[in-house]
CSV table of N, CA and C in Angstrom, one decimal:
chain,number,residue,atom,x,y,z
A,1,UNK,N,-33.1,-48.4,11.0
A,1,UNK,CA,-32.2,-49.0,12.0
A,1,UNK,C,-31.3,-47.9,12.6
A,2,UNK,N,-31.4,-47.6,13.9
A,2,UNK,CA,-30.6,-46.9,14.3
A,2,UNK,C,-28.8,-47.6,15.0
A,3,UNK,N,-28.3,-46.7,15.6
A,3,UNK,CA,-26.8,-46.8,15.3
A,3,UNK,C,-26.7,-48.3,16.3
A,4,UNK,N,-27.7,-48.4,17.6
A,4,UNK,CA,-27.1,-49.4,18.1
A,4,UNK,C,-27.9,-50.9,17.6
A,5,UNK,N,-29.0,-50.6,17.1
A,5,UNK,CA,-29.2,-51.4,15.8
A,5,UNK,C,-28.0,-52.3,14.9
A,6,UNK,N,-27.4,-51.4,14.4
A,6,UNK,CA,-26.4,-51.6,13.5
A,6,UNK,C,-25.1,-52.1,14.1
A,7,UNK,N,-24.8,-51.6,15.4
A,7,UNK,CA,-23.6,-52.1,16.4
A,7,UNK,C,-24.6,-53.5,16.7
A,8,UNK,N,-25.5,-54.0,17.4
A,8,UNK,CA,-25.5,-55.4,17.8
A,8,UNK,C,-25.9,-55.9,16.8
A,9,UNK,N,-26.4,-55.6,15.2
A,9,UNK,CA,-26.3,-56.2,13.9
A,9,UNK,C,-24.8,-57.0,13.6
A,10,UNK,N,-23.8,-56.1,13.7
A,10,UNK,CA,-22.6,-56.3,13.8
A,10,UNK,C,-21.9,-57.6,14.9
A,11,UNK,N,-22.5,-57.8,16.2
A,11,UNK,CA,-21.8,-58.4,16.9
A,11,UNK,C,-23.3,-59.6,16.8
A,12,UNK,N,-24.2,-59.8,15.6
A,12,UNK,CA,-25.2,-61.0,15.8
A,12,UNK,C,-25.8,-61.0,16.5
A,13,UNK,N,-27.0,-60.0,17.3
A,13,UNK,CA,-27.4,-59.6,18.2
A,13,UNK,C,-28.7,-59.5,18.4
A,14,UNK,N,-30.2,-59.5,17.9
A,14,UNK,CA,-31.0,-59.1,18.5
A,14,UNK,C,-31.1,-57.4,19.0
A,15,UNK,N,-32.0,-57.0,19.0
A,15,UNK,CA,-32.0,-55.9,19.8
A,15,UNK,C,-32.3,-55.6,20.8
A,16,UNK,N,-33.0,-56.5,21.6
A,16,UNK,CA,-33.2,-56.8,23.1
A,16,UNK,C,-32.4,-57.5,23.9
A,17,UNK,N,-30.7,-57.7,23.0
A,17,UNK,CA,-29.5,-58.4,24.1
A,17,UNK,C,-29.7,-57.9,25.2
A,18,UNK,N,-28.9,-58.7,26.1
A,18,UNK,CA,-29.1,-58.5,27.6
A,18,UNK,C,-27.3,-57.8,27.4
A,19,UNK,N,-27.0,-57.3,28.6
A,19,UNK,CA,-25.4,-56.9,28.8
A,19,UNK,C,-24.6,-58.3,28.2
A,20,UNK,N,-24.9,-59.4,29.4
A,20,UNK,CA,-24.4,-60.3,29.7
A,20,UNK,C,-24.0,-61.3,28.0
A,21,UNK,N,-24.9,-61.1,27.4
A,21,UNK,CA,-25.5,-61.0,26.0
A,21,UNK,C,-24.7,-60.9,25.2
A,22,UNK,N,-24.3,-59.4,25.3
A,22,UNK,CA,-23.6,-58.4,24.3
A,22,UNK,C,-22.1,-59.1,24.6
A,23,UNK,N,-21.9,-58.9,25.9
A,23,UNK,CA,-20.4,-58.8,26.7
A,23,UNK,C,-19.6,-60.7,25.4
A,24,UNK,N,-20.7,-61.5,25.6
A,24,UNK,CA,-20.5,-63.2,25.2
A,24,UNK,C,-19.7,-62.8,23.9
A,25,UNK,N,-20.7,-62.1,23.5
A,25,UNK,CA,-21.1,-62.2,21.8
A,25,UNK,C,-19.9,-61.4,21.4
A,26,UNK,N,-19.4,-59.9,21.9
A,26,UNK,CA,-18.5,-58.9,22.0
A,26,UNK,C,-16.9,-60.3,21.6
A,27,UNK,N,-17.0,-61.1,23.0
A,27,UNK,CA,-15.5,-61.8,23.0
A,27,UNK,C,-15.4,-63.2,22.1
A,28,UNK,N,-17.0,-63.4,21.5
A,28,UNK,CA,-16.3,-64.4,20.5
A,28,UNK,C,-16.4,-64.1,19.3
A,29,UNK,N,-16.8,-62.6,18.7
A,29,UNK,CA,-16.3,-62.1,17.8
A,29,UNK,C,-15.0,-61.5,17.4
A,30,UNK,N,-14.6,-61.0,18.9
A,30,UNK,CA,-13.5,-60.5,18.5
A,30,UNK,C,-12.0,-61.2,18.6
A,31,UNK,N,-12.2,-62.5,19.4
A,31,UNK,CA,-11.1,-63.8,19.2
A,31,UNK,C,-11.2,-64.2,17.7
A,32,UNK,N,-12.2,-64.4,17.2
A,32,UNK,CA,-12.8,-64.8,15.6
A,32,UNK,C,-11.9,-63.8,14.8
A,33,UNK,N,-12.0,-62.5,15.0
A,33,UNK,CA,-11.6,-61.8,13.9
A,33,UNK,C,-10.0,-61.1,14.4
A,34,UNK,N,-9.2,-61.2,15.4
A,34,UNK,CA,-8.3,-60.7,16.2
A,34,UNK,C,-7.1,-60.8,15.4
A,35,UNK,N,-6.2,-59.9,14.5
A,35,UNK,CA,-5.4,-59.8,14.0
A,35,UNK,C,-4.2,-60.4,14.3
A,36,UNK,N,-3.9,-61.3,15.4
A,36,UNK,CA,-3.1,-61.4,16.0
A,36,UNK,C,-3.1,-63.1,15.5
A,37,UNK,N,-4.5,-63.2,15.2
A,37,UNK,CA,-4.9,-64.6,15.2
A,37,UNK,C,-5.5,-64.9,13.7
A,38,UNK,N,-4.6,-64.2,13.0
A,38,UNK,CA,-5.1,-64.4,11.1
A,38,UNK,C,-6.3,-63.7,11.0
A,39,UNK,N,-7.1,-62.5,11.9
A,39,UNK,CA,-8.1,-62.2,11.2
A,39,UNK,C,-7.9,-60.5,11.0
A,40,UNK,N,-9.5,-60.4,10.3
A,40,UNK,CA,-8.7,-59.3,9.3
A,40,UNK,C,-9.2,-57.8,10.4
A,41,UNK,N,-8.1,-56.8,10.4
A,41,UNK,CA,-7.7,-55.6,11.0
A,41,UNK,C,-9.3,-54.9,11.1
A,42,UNK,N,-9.8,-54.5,9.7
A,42,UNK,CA,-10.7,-53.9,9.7
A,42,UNK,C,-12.0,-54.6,10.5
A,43,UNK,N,-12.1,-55.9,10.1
A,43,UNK,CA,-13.0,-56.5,10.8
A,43,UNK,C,-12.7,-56.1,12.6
A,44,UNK,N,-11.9,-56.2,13.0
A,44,UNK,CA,-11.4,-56.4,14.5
A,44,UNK,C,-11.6,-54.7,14.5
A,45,UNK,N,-11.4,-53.8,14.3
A,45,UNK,CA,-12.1,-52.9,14.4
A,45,UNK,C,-13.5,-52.2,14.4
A,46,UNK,N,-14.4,-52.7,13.1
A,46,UNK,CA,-15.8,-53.0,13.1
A,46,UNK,C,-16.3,-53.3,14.4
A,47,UNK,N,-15.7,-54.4,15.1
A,47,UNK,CA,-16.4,-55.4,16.4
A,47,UNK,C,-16.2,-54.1,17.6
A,48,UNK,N,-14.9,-53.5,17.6
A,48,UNK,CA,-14.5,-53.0,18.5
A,48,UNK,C,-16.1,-52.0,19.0
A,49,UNK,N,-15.8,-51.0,17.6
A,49,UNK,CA,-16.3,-49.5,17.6
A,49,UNK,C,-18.4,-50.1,17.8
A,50,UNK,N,-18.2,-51.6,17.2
A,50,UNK,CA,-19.9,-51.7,17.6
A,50,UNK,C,-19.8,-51.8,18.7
A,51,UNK,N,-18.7,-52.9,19.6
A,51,UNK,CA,-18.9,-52.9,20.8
A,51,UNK,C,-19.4,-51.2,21.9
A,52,UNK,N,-18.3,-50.8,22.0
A,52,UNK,CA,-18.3,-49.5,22.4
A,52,UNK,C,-19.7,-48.5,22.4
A,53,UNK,N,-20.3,-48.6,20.9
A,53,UNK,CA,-21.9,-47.9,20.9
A,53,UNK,C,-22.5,-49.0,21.8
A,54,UNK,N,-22.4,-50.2,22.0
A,54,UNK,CA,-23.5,-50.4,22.9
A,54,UNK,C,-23.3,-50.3,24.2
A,55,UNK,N,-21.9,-51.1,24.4
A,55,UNK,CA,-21.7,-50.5,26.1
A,55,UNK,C,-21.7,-49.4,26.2
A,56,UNK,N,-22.0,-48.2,25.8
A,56,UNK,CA,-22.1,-46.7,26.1
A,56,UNK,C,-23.1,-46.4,26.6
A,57,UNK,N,-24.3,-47.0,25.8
A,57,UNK,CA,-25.6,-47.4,26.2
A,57,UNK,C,-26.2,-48.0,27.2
A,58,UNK,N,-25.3,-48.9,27.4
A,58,UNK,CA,-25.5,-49.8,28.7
A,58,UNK,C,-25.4,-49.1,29.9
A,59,UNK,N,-24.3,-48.4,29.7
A,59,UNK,CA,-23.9,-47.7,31.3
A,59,UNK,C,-24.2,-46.9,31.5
């Protein structure tokens, strides 16, 4: 499994998400886990740093 493997592992993903896909998946994990909102820091970071490996890829 490579890294973006493991980032859309992270966000529930398939490996053939589409953008539009990722982008869904990206904002109802990270409302889910959003420190602001009782969830936990590290988690809301995990989501972040997977997000980011894939949109990097994306673009």
């Amino acid at each position: 499994m490579d890294e973006s493997d493991a980032a859309l592992a992270v966000l529930g993903l398939p490996s053939n998400a589409t953008d539009q896909q990722i982008r869904a998946a990206y904002r109802k994990k990270v409302k889910a886990v959003h420190p602001d909102m009782g969830g936990d820091p590290e988690a809301f970071q995990q989501v972040n740093e997977a997000y980011s490996t894939v949109s990097d890829d994306t673009t």
